[in-house]
Coordinates of C-alpha atoms in Angstrom, one line a residue:
X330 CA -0.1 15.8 -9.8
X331 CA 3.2 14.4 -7.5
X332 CA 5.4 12.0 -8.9
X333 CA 4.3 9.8 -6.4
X334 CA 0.7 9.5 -7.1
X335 CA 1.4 9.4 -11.0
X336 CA 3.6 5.8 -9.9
X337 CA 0.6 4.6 -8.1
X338 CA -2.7 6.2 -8.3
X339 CA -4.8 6.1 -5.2
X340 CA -7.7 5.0 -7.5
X341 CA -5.2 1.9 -8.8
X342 CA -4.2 0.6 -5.3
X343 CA -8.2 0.6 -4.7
X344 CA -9.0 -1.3 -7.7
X345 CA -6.5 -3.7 -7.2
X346 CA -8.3 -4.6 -3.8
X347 CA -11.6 -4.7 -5.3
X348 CA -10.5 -7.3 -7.8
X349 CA -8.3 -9.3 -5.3
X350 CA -11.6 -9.4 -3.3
X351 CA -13.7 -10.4 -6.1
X352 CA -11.6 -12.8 -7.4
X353 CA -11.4 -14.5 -4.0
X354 CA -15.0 -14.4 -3.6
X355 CA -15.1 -16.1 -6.8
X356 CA -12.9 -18.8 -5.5
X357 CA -14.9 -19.2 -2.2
X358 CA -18.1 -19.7 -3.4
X359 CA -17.0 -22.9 -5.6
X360 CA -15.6 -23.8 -2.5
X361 CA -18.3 -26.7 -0.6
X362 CA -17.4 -25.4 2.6
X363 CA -18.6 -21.9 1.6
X364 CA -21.8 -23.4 -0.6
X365 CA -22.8 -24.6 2.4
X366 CA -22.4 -21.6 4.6
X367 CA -23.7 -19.0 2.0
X368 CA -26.8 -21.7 1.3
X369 CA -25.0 -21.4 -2.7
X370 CA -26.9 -24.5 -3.5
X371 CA -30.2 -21.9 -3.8
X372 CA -28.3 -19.1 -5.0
X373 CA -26.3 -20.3 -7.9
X374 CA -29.9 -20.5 -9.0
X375 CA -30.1 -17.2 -9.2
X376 CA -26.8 -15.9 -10.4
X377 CA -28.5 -13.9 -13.2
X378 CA -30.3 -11.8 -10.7
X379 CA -27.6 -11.9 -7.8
X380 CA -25.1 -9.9 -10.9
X381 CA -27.6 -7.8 -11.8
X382 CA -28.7 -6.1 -8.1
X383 CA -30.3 -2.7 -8.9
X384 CA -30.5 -0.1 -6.4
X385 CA -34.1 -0.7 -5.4
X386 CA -32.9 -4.4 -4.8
X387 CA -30.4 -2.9 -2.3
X388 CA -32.4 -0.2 -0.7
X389 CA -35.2 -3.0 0.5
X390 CA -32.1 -5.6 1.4
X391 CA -31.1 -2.6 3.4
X392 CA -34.5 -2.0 4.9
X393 CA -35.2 -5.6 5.4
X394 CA -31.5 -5.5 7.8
X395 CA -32.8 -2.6 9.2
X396 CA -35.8 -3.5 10.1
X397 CA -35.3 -6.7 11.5
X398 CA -31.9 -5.2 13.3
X399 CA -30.1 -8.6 12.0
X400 CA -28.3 -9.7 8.4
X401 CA -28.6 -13.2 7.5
X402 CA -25.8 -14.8 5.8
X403 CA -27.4 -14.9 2.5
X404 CA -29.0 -10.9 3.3
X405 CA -24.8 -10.0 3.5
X406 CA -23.6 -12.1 0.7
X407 CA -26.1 -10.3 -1.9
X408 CA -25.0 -6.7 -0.5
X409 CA -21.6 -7.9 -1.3
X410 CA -22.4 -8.8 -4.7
X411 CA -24.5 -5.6 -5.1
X412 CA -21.5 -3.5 -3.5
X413 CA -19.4 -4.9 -5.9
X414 CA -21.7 -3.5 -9.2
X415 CA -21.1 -0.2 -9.2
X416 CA -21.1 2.9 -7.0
X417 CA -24.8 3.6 -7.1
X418 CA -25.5 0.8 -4.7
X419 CA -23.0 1.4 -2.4
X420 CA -24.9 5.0 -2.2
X421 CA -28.1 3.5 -2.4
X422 CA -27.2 1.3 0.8
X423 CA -25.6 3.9 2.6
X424 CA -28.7 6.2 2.5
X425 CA -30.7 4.3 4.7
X426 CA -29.8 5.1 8.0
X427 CA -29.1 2.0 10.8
X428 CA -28.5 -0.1 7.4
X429 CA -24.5 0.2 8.5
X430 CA -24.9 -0.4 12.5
X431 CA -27.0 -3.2 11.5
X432 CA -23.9 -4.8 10.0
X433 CA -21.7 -3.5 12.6
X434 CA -23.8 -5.4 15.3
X435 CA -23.4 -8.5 13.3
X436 CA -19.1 -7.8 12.6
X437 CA -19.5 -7.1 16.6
X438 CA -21.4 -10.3 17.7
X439 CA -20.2 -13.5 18.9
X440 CA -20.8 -15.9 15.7
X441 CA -17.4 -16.3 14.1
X442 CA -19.1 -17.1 10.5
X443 CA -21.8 -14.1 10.9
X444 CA -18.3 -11.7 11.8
X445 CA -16.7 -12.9 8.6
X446 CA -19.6 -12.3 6.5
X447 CA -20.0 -8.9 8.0
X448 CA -16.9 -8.0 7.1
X449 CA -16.3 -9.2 3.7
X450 CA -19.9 -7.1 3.0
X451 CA -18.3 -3.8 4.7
X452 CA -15.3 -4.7 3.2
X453 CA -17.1 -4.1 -0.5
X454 CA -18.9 -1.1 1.2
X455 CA -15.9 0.5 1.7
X456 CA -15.2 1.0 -1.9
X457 CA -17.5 3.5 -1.8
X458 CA -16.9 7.9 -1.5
X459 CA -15.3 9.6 1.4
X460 CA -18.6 9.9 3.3
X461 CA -19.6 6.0 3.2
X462 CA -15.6 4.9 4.6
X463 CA -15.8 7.8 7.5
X464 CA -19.1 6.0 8.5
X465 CA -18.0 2.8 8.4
X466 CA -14.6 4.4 10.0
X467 CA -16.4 5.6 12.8
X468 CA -19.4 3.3 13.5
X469 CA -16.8 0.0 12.9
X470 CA -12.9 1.4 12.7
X471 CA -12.2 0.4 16.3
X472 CA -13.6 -3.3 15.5
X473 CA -11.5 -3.6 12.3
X474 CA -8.5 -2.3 14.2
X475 CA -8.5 -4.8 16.6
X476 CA -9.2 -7.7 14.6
X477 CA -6.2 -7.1 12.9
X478 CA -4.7 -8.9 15.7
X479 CA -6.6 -12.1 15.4
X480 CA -5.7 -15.3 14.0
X481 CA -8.5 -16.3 11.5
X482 CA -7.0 -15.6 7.8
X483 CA -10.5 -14.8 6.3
X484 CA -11.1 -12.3 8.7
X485 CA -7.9 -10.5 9.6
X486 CA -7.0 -10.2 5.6
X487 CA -10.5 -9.1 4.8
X488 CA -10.2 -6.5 8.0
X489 CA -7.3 -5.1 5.9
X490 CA -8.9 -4.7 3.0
X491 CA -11.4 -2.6 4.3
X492 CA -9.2 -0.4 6.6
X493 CA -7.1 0.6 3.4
X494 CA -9.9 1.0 1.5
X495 CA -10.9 3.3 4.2
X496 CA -7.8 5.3 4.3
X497 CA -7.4 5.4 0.2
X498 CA -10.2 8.2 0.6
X499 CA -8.1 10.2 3.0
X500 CA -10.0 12.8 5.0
X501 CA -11.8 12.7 7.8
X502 CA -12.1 8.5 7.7
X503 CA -7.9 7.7 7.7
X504 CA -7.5 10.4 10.5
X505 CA -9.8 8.0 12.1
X506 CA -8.0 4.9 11.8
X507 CA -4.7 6.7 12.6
X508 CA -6.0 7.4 16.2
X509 CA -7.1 3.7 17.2
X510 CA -3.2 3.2 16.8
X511 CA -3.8 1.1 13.3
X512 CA -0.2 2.4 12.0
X513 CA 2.0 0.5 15.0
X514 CA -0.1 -2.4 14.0
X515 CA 0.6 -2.4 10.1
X516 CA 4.1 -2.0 11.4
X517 CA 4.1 -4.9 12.9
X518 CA 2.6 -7.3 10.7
X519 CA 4.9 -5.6 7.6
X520 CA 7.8 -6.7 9.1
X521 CA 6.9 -9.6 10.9
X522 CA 8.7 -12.5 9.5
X523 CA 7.5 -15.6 11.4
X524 CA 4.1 -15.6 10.3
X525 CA 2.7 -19.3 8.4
X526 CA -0.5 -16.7 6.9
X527 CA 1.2 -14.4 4.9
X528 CA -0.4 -10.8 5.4
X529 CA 3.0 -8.4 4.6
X530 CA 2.1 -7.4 1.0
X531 CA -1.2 -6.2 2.2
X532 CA 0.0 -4.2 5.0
X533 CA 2.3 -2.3 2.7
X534 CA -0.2 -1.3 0.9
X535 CA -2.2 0.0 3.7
X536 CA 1.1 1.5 4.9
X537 CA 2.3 2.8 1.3
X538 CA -1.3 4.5 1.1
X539 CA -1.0 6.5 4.8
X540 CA 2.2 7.6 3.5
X541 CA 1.6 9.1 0.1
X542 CA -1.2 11.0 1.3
X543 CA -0.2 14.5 1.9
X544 CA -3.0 15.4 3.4
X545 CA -2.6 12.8 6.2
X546 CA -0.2 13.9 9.2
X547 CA 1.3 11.1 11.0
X548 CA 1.5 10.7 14.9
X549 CA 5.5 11.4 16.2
X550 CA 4.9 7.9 17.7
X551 CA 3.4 6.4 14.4
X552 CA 7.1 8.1 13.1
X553 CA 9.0 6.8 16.1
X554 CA 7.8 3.5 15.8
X555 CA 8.6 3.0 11.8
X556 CA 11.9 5.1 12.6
X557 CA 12.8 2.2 15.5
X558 CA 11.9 -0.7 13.1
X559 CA 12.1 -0.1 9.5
X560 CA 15.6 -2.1 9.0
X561 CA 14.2 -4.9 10.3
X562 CA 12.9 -5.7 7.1
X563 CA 13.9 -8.5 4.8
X564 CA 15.0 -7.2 1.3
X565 CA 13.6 -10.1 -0.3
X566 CA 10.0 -10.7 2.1
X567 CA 6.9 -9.7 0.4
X568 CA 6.3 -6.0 0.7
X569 CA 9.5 -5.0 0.1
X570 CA 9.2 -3.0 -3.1
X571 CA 7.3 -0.7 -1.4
X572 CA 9.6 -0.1 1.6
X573 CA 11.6 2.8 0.4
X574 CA 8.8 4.4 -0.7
X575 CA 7.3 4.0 2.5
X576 CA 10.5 5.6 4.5
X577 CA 11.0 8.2 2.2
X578 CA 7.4 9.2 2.0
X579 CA 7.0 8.8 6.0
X580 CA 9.8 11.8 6.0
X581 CA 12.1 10.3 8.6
X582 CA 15.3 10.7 6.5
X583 CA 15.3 14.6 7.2
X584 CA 17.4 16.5 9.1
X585 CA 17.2 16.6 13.0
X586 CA 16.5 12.8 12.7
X587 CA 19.1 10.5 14.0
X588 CA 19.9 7.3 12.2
X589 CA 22.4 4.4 13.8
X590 CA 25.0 3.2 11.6
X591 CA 23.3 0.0 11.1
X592 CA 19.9 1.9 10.0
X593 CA 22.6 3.9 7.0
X594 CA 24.2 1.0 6.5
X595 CA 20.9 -0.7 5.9
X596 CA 19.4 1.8 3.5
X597 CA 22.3 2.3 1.5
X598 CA 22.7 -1.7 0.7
X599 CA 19.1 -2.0 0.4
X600 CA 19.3 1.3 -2.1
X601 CA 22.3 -0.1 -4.2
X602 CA 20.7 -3.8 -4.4
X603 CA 17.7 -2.4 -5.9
X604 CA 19.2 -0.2 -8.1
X605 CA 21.7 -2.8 -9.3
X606 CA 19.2 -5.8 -9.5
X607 CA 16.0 -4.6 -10.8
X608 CA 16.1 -5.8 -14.9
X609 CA 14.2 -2.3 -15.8
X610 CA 12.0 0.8 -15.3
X611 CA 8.9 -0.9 -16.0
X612 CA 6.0 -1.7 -14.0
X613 CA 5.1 -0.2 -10.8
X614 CA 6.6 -2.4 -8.5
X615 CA 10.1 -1.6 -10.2
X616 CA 9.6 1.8 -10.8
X617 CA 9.3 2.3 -7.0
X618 CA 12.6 0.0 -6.5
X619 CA 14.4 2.0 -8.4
X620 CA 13.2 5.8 -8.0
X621 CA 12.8 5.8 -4.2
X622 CA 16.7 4.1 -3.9
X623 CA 17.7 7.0 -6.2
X624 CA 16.0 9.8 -3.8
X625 CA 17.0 7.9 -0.8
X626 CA 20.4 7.9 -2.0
X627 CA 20.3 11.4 -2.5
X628 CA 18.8 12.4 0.8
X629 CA 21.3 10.8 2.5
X630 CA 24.3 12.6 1.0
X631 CA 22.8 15.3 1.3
X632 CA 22.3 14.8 5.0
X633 CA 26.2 13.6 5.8
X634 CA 29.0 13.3 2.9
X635 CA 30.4 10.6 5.1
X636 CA 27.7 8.5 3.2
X637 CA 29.7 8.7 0.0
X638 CA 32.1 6.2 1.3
X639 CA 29.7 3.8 2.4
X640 CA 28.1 4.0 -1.7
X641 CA 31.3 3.1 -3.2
X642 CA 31.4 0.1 -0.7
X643 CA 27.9 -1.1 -1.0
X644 CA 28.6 -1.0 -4.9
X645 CA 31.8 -3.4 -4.4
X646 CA 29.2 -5.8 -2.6
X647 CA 27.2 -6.0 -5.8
X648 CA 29.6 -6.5 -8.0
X649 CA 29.2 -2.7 -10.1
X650 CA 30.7 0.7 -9.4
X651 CA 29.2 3.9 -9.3
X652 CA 29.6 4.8 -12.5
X653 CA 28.5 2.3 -13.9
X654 CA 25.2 2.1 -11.8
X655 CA 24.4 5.6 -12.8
X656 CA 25.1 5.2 -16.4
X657 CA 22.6 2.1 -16.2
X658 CA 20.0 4.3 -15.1
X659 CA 20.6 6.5 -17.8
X660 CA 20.2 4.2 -20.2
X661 CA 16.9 3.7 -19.2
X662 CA 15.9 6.7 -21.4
X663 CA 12.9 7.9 -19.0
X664 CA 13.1 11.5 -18.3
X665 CA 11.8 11.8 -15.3
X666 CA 14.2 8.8 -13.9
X667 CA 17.1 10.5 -15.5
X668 CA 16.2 14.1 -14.0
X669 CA 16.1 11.9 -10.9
X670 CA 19.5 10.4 -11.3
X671 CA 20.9 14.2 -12.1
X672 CA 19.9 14.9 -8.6
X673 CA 22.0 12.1 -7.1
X674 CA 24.9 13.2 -9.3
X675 CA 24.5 16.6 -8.2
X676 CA 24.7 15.3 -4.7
X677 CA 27.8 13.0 -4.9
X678 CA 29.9 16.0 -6.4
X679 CA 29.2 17.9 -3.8
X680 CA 30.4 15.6 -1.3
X681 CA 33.8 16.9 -2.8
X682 CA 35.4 13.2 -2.5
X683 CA 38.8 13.4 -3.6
X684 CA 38.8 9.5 -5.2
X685 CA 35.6 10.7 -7.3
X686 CA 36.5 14.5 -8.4
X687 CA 33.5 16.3 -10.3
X688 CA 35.3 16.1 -14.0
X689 CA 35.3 12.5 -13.2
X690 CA 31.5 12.1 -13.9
X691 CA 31.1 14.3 -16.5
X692 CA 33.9 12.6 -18.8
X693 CA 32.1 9.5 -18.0
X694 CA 28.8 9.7 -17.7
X695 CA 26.3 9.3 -20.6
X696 CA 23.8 11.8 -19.8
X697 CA 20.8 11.8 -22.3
X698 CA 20.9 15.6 -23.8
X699 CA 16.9 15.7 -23.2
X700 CA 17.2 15.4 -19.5
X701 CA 19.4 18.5 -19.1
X702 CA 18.1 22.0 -18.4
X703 CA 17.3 24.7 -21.4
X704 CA 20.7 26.4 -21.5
X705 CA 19.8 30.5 -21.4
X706 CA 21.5 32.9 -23.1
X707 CA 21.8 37.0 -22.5
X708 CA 21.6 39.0 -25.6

């Protein structure tokens, strides 16, 4: 397993949308303005059964849609429930065929509160296997695409929701998505920064997912377009712990790729700042601060030494030198971090700078002994 998905599991990020969604569910239904839409006043009634939805409850719901080739409001909000129980009655569901298009025809129709509930049901239907997203990719991905450029909250975060849930499968169902042009869309709404309904977090996780898949092959215009905006982002905006992971894993800091001053400028600051600011190594939205600035860092050395200048700067601006910096990383005590940092070090000596000769670091760096290589001998 990458270092990468050992940060953030595939399997975490979609957890942590099924619980977001639940736990706003939760919240909406106590809502009046929901009881009243969902008809709650009948089904609180019947919250026993409603959390205990077996698959035979799901596969006649399903019929029942399919049948009558409409969902009702209340026929959506118990799939949702149901969806949310456990695997087997997302399969169940998805084994009845025109159970899906049913609730496509209602996401597709023209009744704003029958939209949202159509949604928020494929939305939990999404956190299903590979073969239920690639259904729901292709019978509803277009829909869910566009949507993502309305102005209802509900909706357009719900649309989200599903479309990552979608592409955290990979395959066949995010290849999808990638050609109804979703990835110049997330773009947009991750760095937007005039926006009252605030949508950036979960774009960068849609984004941070594309990007860590291997398997997934971006457009050159998906890559052009992050390439043109990506230091536009605000350091401090939600999102922004997963932006260097985003760049580096989009693989636009490689050679043959042209960067503007500004752009190195940007990434070195934003680099240092993390590196510099974040308390510690724990947690995932630290861990990504700090070991994409490191490999960032790196790469760019690597790329031009004329970037060695520019990191002795940047640490001036926050108030550390480079030593120092490194030597705080070390003291982390993680292996892998400090195997990481060794990397960077190998990189700055090699930049050959004649202010920060190679005996320089190794007098003063405090290198843990476990994070070195076995030393061979020759007998």
């Amino acid at each position: 397993m990458s270092a990468e998905n050992q940060i953030i599991p595939t399997e975490a990020l979609r957890e942590k949308i099924r619980k977001y969604s639940k736990n706003i569910r939760d919240i909406k239904r106590n809502c009046e303005n929901d009881s009243l839409r969902f008809g709650l006043g009948e089904i609180q009634s019947k919250i026993i059964e409603l959390e205990n939805l077996t698959e035979k409850d799901v596969q006649g719901l399903a019929n029942r849609i399919k049948r009558r080739k409409h969902a009702s409001a209340e026929d959506m909000y118990r799939l949702s429930h149901a969806f949310l129980q456990g695997i087997g009655n997302i399969r169940a569901f998805s084994m009845i065929p025109g159970a899906i298009q049913t609730l496509v025809k209602e996401l597709t129709g023209t009744n704003a509160e029958q939209q949202f509930h159509a949604c928020e049901t494929l939305c939990n239907l999404s956190l299903g296997e590979a073969p239920v997203c690639e259904k729901i990719a292709s019978m509803a991905g277009s829909y869910l695409v566009t949507y993502l450029d309305c102005t209802e909250e509900r909706l357009k975060r719900t649309c989200l929701w599903t479309l990552t849930n979608i592409m955290a499968t990979g395959g066949k169902g995010a290849l999808v998505l990638i050609s109804m042009e979703i990835v110049p869309k997330l773009v947009t709404i991750y760095l937007q920064e005039d926006n009252e309904d605030d949508y950036r977090e979960d774009a960068a996780v849609a984004l941070d997912v594309i990007t860590s898949d291997e398997n997934i092959k971006l457009r050159p215009s998906d890559l052009e377009c992050l390439l043109l905006k990506f230091h536009t982002k605000n350091p401090t905006s939600p999102g922004a712990e997963y932006h260097l992971r985003i760049i580096f894993n989009s693989g636009i800091i490689v050679p043959g790729v042209i960067l503007t001053e500004e752009q190195v400028n940007y990434l070195m600051n934003f680099s240092v700042a993390n590196l510099s600011q974040t308390e510690n190594f724990e947690g995932i939205p630290n861990r990504m601060r700090i070991l994409y600035a490191i490999r960032l860092l790196a790469n760019l050395l690597a790329l031009d030494s004329a970037c060695f200048n520019i990191l002795i700067d940047k640490c001036t601006i926050w108030n550390t030198n480079l030593v120092k910096l490194l030597n705080r990383l070390f003291e982390i005590k993680n292996k892998q971090l400090s195997v990481e940092v060794l990397w960077l070090v190998k990189n700055i000596v090699a930049c050959q700078s004649n202010s920060f000769p190679a005996s320089y670091f190794f007098e003063n760096l405090h290198i843990p002994g476990d994070s070195l290589p076995p030393v061979t001998t020759v007998s």
